[in-house]
Short mmCIF file of C-alpha atoms and ligand atoms in Angstrom, two decimals:
data_model
loop_
_atom_site.label_atom_id
_atom_site.label_comp_id
_atom_site.label_asym_id
_atom_site.label_seq_id
_atom_site.Cartn_x
_atom_site.Cartn_y
_atom_site.Cartn_z
CA UNK A 113 60.71 -27.33 18.92
CA UNK A 114 62.40 -30.67 19.80
CA UNK A 115 66.16 -31.10 20.15
CA UNK A 116 68.10 -30.15 17.04
CA UNK A 117 69.09 -33.35 15.17
CA UNK A 118 72.68 -33.78 13.98
CA UNK A 119 72.57 -35.36 10.53
CA UNK A 120 75.42 -37.11 8.71
CA UNK A 121 76.09 -35.85 5.15
CA UNK A 122 75.27 -39.28 3.67
CA UNK A 123 72.20 -40.39 1.68
CA UNK A 124 70.04 -41.25 4.76
CA UNK A 125 71.02 -37.93 6.38
CA UNK A 126 70.23 -35.93 3.23
CA UNK A 127 66.92 -37.76 2.73
CA UNK A 128 65.99 -36.96 6.34
CA UNK A 129 66.93 -33.31 5.77
CA UNK A 130 64.87 -33.12 2.57
CA UNK A 131 61.89 -34.65 4.41
CA UNK A 132 62.20 -31.98 7.12
CA UNK A 133 62.19 -29.28 4.42
CA UNK A 134 59.13 -30.82 2.75
CA UNK A 135 57.36 -30.81 6.14
CA UNK A 136 58.02 -27.09 6.57
CA UNK A 137 60.97 -27.47 8.97
CA UNK A 138 64.35 -25.75 9.25
CA UNK A 139 67.70 -27.40 8.43
CA UNK A 140 71.17 -25.84 8.70
CA UNK A 141 72.91 -26.69 5.44
CA UNK A 142 76.66 -26.47 4.84
CA UNK A 143 77.65 -24.50 1.72
CA UNK A 144 81.12 -23.46 0.57
CA UNK A 145 80.52 -19.94 1.95
CA UNK A 146 78.83 -20.30 5.35
CA UNK A 147 76.13 -22.55 6.88
CA UNK A 148 72.69 -21.54 5.63
CA UNK A 149 69.40 -21.91 7.55
CA UNK A 150 67.31 -23.67 4.90
CA UNK A 151 63.53 -23.81 4.45
CA UNK A 152 61.12 -24.43 1.55
CA UNK A 153 61.02 -21.04 -0.20
CA UNK A 154 57.39 -21.63 -1.33
CA UNK A 155 56.10 -22.27 2.21
CA UNK A 156 55.12 -19.06 4.04
CA UNK A 157 55.12 -20.66 7.48
CA UNK A 158 58.51 -22.29 6.94
CA UNK A 159 60.02 -19.01 5.73
CA UNK A 160 58.44 -17.15 8.65
CA UNK A 161 60.05 -19.70 10.97
CA UNK A 162 63.50 -18.73 9.59
CA UNK A 163 62.91 -15.11 10.62
CA UNK A 164 61.68 -16.22 14.07
CA UNK A 165 64.60 -18.61 14.72
CA UNK A 166 67.16 -15.94 13.76
CA UNK A 167 65.35 -12.95 15.28
CA UNK A 168 65.72 -11.39 11.82
CA UNK A 169 63.74 -8.28 10.76
CA UNK A 170 61.10 -9.19 8.18
CA UNK A 171 62.15 -6.42 5.78
CA UNK A 172 65.43 -8.24 5.06
CA UNK A 173 65.00 -10.51 1.99
CA UNK A 174 66.55 -13.99 1.74
CA UNK A 175 68.68 -15.73 -0.91
CA UNK A 176 67.00 -18.56 -2.86
CA UNK A 177 69.26 -21.60 -3.42
CA UNK A 178 68.87 -23.94 -6.39
CA UNK A 179 70.68 -27.05 -7.65
CA UNK A 180 70.50 -26.32 -11.40
CA UNK A 181 70.58 -23.34 -13.74
CA UNK A 182 67.48 -24.74 -15.50
CA UNK A 183 65.46 -24.06 -12.32
CA UNK A 184 66.19 -20.32 -12.36
CA UNK A 185 63.88 -19.32 -15.20
CA UNK A 186 60.76 -20.45 -13.32
CA UNK A 187 61.56 -17.84 -10.67
CA UNK A 188 63.30 -14.93 -12.35
CA UNK A 189 64.36 -13.30 -15.61
CA UNK A 190 67.96 -13.94 -16.63
CA UNK A 191 69.30 -10.84 -18.41
CA UNK A 192 72.23 -11.28 -20.86
CA UNK A 193 74.48 -9.98 -18.06
CA UNK A 194 73.09 -12.58 -15.65
CA UNK A 195 73.67 -15.37 -18.21
CA UNK A 196 77.31 -14.40 -18.57
CA UNK A 197 77.86 -14.33 -14.82
CA UNK A 198 75.93 -17.57 -14.26
CA UNK A 199 77.94 -19.38 -16.93
CA UNK A 200 81.25 -18.08 -15.59
CA UNK A 201 80.69 -18.48 -11.84
CA UNK A 202 77.82 -20.89 -11.02
CA UNK A 203 77.84 -23.05 -9.06
CA UNK A 204 79.86 -20.92 -6.65
CA UNK A 205 80.00 -18.09 -4.10
CA UNK A 206 78.05 -15.60 -6.25
CA UNK A 207 74.45 -14.42 -5.69
CA UNK A 208 72.61 -12.67 -8.52
CA UNK A 209 69.72 -10.29 -7.91
CA UNK A 210 67.25 -10.75 -10.76
CA UNK A 211 63.74 -9.55 -11.67
CA UNK A 212 61.17 -11.77 -9.93
CA UNK A 213 58.53 -13.50 -12.08
CA UNK A 214 54.90 -12.93 -11.09
CA UNK A 215 54.24 -16.68 -11.20
CA UNK A 216 57.35 -17.75 -9.21
CA UNK A 217 55.24 -19.23 -6.35
CA UNK A 218 57.90 -18.02 -3.91
CA UNK A 219 56.65 -16.88 -0.51
CA UNK A 220 56.55 -13.06 -0.55
CA UNK A 221 58.44 -13.20 2.76
CA UNK A 222 61.51 -14.47 0.84
CA UNK A 223 61.71 -11.30 -1.22
CA UNK A 224 60.31 -9.01 1.49
CA UNK A 225 57.76 -7.92 -1.09
CA UNK A 226 60.42 -6.65 -3.56
CA UNK A 227 60.07 -7.13 -7.32
CA UNK A 228 63.55 -8.72 -7.40
CA UNK A 229 64.91 -11.97 -5.99
CA UNK A 230 68.44 -13.02 -4.94
CA UNK A 231 69.46 -16.44 -6.34
CA UNK A 232 72.51 -18.63 -5.82
CA UNK A 233 73.66 -22.07 -7.00
CA UNK A 234 76.06 -23.21 -4.27
CA UNK A 235 79.09 -25.31 -5.26
CA UNK A 236 79.47 -27.39 -2.09
CA UNK A 237 78.66 -31.03 -2.80
CA UNK A 238 76.47 -31.53 0.31
CA UNK A 239 74.37 -28.46 -0.47
CA UNK A 240 73.94 -29.52 -4.09
CA UNK A 241 72.90 -33.04 -3.10
CA UNK A 242 70.38 -31.71 -0.56
CA UNK A 243 68.93 -29.25 -3.10
CA UNK A 244 68.67 -32.04 -5.70
CA UNK A 245 67.03 -34.40 -3.19
CA UNK A 246 64.53 -31.67 -2.18
CA UNK A 247 63.94 -30.62 -5.78
CA UNK A 248 62.65 -27.08 -5.19
CA UNK A 249 63.81 -23.58 -4.23
CA UNK A 250 65.35 -23.28 -0.76
CA UNK A 251 65.50 -19.97 1.12
CA UNK A 252 68.59 -19.74 3.33
CA UNK A 253 70.16 -16.85 5.23
CA UNK A 254 73.31 -17.50 7.22
CA UNK A 255 72.48 -19.87 10.14
CA UNK A 256 73.24 -17.47 13.01
CA UNK A 257 71.11 -15.31 15.29
CA UNK A 258 70.58 -11.99 13.46
CA UNK A 259 73.46 -9.55 13.96
CA UNK A 260 75.89 -12.17 15.30
CA UNK A 261 78.94 -13.85 13.76
CA UNK A 262 78.23 -16.08 10.73
CA UNK A 263 78.65 -19.87 11.26
CA UNK A 264 81.32 -21.82 9.40
CA UNK A 265 81.12 -25.06 11.45
CA UNK A 266 78.17 -27.13 12.75
CA UNK A 267 79.31 -26.23 16.28
CA UNK A 268 78.88 -22.51 15.48
CA UNK A 269 75.34 -23.25 14.23
CA UNK A 270 74.44 -25.14 17.40
CA UNK A 271 75.98 -22.48 19.66
CA UNK A 272 73.55 -19.92 18.19
CA UNK A 273 70.46 -21.91 17.22
CA UNK A 274 70.32 -25.26 19.11
CA UNK A 275 66.73 -26.02 20.08
CA UNK A 276 65.42 -23.39 17.62
CA UNK A 277 65.88 -25.43 14.41
CA UNK A 278 65.08 -29.03 13.44
CA UNK A 279 68.48 -30.22 12.25
CA UNK A 280 72.02 -29.39 11.22
CA UNK A 281 73.89 -31.37 8.56
CA UNK A 282 77.51 -32.04 9.55
CA UNK A 283 79.55 -30.75 6.63
CA UNK A 284 82.62 -29.79 8.66
CA UNK A 285 84.18 -26.35 8.11
CA UNK A 286 83.16 -24.25 5.08
CA UNK A 287 85.86 -24.01 2.38
CA UNK A 288 85.47 -20.32 1.43
CA UNK A 289 84.31 -19.05 4.82
CA UNK A 290 82.79 -15.71 3.69
CA UNK A 291 79.24 -15.12 2.42
CA UNK A 292 78.64 -14.95 -1.32
CA UNK A 293 79.34 -11.85 -3.37
CA UNK A 294 76.00 -10.25 -4.36
CA UNK A 295 75.63 -8.61 -7.78
CA UNK A 296 72.52 -6.82 -9.05
CA UNK A 297 72.09 -8.20 -12.58
CA UNK A 298 68.55 -6.91 -13.20
CA UNK A 299 69.77 -4.48 -15.87
CA UNK A 300 72.75 -4.05 -18.23
CA UNK A 301 75.06 -2.60 -15.61
CA UNK A 302 76.43 -4.93 -12.91
CA UNK A 303 76.19 -3.44 -9.42
CA UNK A 304 78.10 -4.82 -6.44
CA UNK A 305 75.63 -5.09 -3.53
CA UNK A 306 77.90 -7.05 -1.15
CA UNK A 307 81.58 -7.95 -1.32
CA UNK A 308 82.03 -11.65 -0.61
CA UNK A 309 83.69 -14.95 -1.37
CA UNK A 310 84.13 -14.20 -5.08
CA UNK A 311 86.56 -11.28 -5.48
CA UNK A 312 85.23 -8.28 -7.43
CA UNK A 313 88.42 -8.43 -9.53
CA UNK A 314 87.37 -11.88 -10.84
CA UNK A 315 83.94 -10.55 -11.84
CA UNK A 316 85.43 -7.48 -13.51
CA UNK A 317 87.95 -9.60 -15.42
CA UNK A 318 85.20 -11.92 -16.69
CA UNK A 319 82.95 -9.00 -17.74
CA UNK A 320 85.72 -6.75 -19.01
CA UNK A 321 84.18 -3.80 -17.17
CA UNK A 322 84.11 -2.36 -13.67
CA UNK A 323 81.31 -3.15 -11.23
CA UNK A 324 79.20 -0.15 -10.28
CA UNK A 325 78.36 0.61 -6.66
CA UNK A 326 74.90 -0.20 -5.29
CA UNK A 327 72.22 2.40 -5.90
CA UNK A 328 71.45 4.14 -2.63
CA UNK A 329 68.43 3.02 -0.66
CA UNK A 330 67.63 -0.06 -2.75
CA UNK A 331 67.51 -2.49 0.18
CA UNK A 332 67.92 -1.89 3.88
CA UNK A 333 69.28 -5.15 5.21
CA UNK A 334 71.01 -6.14 8.45
CA UNK A 335 73.90 -7.67 6.46
CA UNK A 336 74.37 -4.18 5.04
CA UNK A 337 73.86 -2.38 8.36
CA UNK A 338 76.84 -0.79 10.04
CA UNK A 339 76.85 -3.14 13.07
CA UNK A 340 76.72 -6.83 12.16
CA UNK A 341 78.83 -9.97 12.67
CA UNK A 342 79.21 -8.70 16.22
CA UNK A 343 81.12 -10.52 18.96
CA UNK A 344 80.38 -9.56 22.59
CA UNK A 345 83.70 -7.76 23.06
CA UNK A 346 84.86 -4.55 21.34
CA UNK A 347 86.64 -4.98 18.01
CA UNK A 348 89.53 -2.69 16.97
CA UNK A 349 90.99 -2.65 13.47
CA UNK A 350 94.40 -2.05 11.88
CA UNK A 351 96.21 -2.77 15.14
CA UNK A 352 99.97 -3.26 14.73
CA UNK A 353 100.85 -2.79 18.43
CA UNK A 354 98.15 -4.32 20.68
CA UNK A 355 97.54 -3.14 24.25
CA UNK A 356 98.13 -5.54 27.15
CA UNK A 357 95.05 -7.76 27.57
CA UNK A 358 94.00 -7.42 23.92
CA UNK A 359 93.20 -10.60 22.02
CA UNK A 360 95.33 -9.86 18.95
CA UNK A 361 94.39 -11.53 15.67
CA UNK A 362 97.31 -11.37 13.25
CA UNK A 363 97.67 -11.34 9.48
CA UNK A 364 101.17 -12.04 8.19
CA UNK A 365 104.03 -11.69 10.68
CA UNK A 366 102.57 -10.66 14.08
CA UNK A 367 104.83 -11.95 16.87
CA UNK A 368 102.88 -12.73 20.06
CA UNK A 369 99.43 -12.70 18.42
CA UNK A 370 96.91 -15.00 20.18
CA UNK A 371 95.25 -15.94 16.88
CA UNK A 372 96.02 -15.48 13.21
CA UNK A 373 94.02 -15.14 9.99
CA UNK A 374 97.07 -16.33 8.04
CA UNK A 375 100.71 -16.45 9.21
CA UNK A 376 101.87 -16.21 5.61
CA UNK A 377 99.54 -13.32 4.71
CA UNK A 378 97.43 -15.44 2.35
CA UNK A 379 93.98 -13.87 1.72
CA UNK A 380 92.23 -17.12 0.76
CA UNK A 381 93.36 -18.71 4.01
CA UNK A 382 92.40 -15.54 5.91
CA UNK A 383 88.87 -15.58 4.41
CA UNK A 384 88.40 -19.22 5.40
CA UNK A 385 89.63 -18.45 8.93
CA UNK A 386 87.86 -15.11 9.52
CA UNK A 387 84.66 -16.29 11.22
CA UNK A 388 86.55 -19.05 13.11
CA UNK A 389 88.85 -16.33 14.45
CA UNK A 390 85.93 -14.07 15.40
CA UNK A 391 84.19 -16.93 17.25
CA UNK A 392 87.45 -17.91 19.01
CA UNK A 393 88.40 -14.32 19.86
CA UNK A 394 84.86 -13.77 21.20
CA UNK A 395 85.27 -16.75 23.55
CA UNK A 396 88.75 -15.62 24.68
CA UNK A 397 87.91 -11.93 25.15
CA UNK A 398 84.46 -12.45 26.70
CA UNK A 399 81.85 -9.70 27.09
CA UNK A 400 83.52 -6.29 27.23
CA UNK A 401 86.99 -7.65 26.29
CA UNK A 402 89.09 -6.14 23.49
CA UNK A 403 89.73 -7.90 20.19
CA UNK A 404 92.40 -6.31 17.98
CA UNK A 405 92.81 -7.20 14.31
CA UNK A 406 96.02 -6.61 12.38
CA UNK A 407 95.64 -4.75 9.05
CA UNK A 408 94.43 -6.73 6.03
CA UNK A 409 95.12 -5.32 2.52
CA UNK A 410 92.10 -3.94 0.62
CA UNK A 411 92.49 -6.17 -2.46
CA UNK A 412 90.80 -9.38 -3.67
CA UNK A 413 89.15 -11.25 -0.78
CA UNK A 414 90.67 -8.63 1.54
CA UNK A 415 87.83 -6.29 0.58
CA UNK A 416 85.17 -8.70 1.86
CA UNK A 417 87.27 -9.50 4.95
CA UNK A 418 87.60 -5.79 5.77
CA UNK A 419 83.88 -5.23 5.09
CA UNK A 420 82.98 -7.89 7.70
CA UNK A 421 85.59 -6.57 10.16
CA UNK A 422 84.31 -2.98 9.86
CA UNK A 423 80.78 -4.17 10.65
CA UNK A 424 82.06 -6.28 13.57
CA UNK A 425 83.85 -3.17 14.89
CA UNK A 426 81.00 -0.70 14.36
CA UNK A 427 79.22 0.83 17.36
CA UNK A 428 76.17 -1.27 18.31
CA UNK A 429 72.80 0.21 17.43
O1 TXA B 1 76.86 -17.09 1.10
C1 TXA B 1 75.73 -16.64 1.32
O2 TXA B 1 75.22 -15.76 0.62
C2 TXA B 1 74.93 -17.28 2.47
C3 TXA B 1 74.70 -18.74 2.14
C4 TXA B 1 73.84 -19.43 3.14
O3 TXA B 1 74.17 -18.84 0.84
N1 TXA B 1 73.70 -16.59 2.70
C5 TXA B 1 73.65 -15.34 3.22
O4 TXA B 1 72.37 -14.88 3.45
O5 TXA B 1 74.63 -14.69 3.47
P1 TXA B 1 72.04 -13.59 4.32
O6 TXA B 1 70.57 -13.60 4.53
O7 TXA B 1 72.89 -13.54 5.53
O8 TXA B 1 72.35 -12.41 3.35
C6 TXA B 1 71.51 -12.20 2.24
C7 TXA B 1 71.72 -10.84 1.67
C8 TXA B 1 71.13 -9.76 2.54
O9 TXA B 1 72.07 -8.71 2.69
C9 TXA B 1 69.92 -9.30 1.71
O10 TXA B 1 69.62 -7.97 1.91
C10 TXA B 1 70.38 -9.57 0.30
O11 TXA B 1 71.05 -10.79 0.39
N2 TXA B 1 69.27 -9.70 -0.62
C11 TXA B 1 68.35 -10.69 -0.68
N3 TXA B 1 67.42 -10.44 -1.63
C12 TXA B 1 67.76 -9.27 -2.20
C13 TXA B 1 67.20 -8.46 -3.24
N4 TXA B 1 66.10 -8.81 -3.88
N5 TXA B 1 67.84 -7.31 -3.55
C14 TXA B 1 68.96 -6.94 -2.90
N6 TXA B 1 69.55 -7.65 -1.90
C15 TXA B 1 68.95 -8.79 -1.55
MG1 MG B 2 74.01 -13.19 7.43
#
């Protein structure tokens, strides 16, 4: 693989990125959630290259990204529930798991052989323009080595994957900063598979009903494994009085904290800063150092923040 190209988010840059995708290459694409590692979802070799570049287990299915709602029906069946959610929240930080069509032409590696497929229409302008320029379905997991911290800047992408991918598009920092919320909409009952950048409360308000938990054992995926988003140091949670030498990451008033998710205790700001803070704390603490996070309330985006922090803190497998 040659050096990873750094592409501007203008028309020539996006045309170059689309040409790389058409040729079966890999491009890191900025979305409003995190940077995705994009490949043509119909090209087996290109999709296999995603798994190789990330060191990702092949049993973990990928999200398919599209520009337009009209493209979904060629790939999957939209239930009435899925229609409601798509109309309310797409484009945006929501992924819907839907029944896969037999004639979708998607690489079976994308779905890991499942009979369902995860689909998202991202809201970020650069992602939408790239998807429109490419014109087809794009498979994209987060653009980080498997198990490590998700990337929310092009520098994070390059730190993990430089030399392993063809290009990264410079979209600056991601606005939401947490991966999409994943909802199983294959049936009548919405099931929350992953907390993310769209708060569960917003989904429940739009549907007028609570989300059900995931059925056990549906998918075994690294993003759902106990240890994920892992820095090299040890992560401790709910720390209000750090030990000497700790890199303390505050939320709200935390005098003396090295870093903060949000001085004012704002969850939207904290979500956007979470992976920046994990990358920065990782660099400051180094291998074997201690990273201590102040408590974050378990409401709204706080649920997704705490989900990622618990996985970052979990014992390594
Ligand atoms: O915000 C995001 O979702 C980002 C951006 C790039 O779109 N992508 C992302 O992808 O976070 P990744 O691969 O890191 O996480 C995808 C998750 C995994 O937990 C996977 O198990 C789940 O989606 N998934 C994919 N297909 C599925 C399916 N058919 N059923 C259940 N879960 C599925
Ligand atoms: Mg990921």
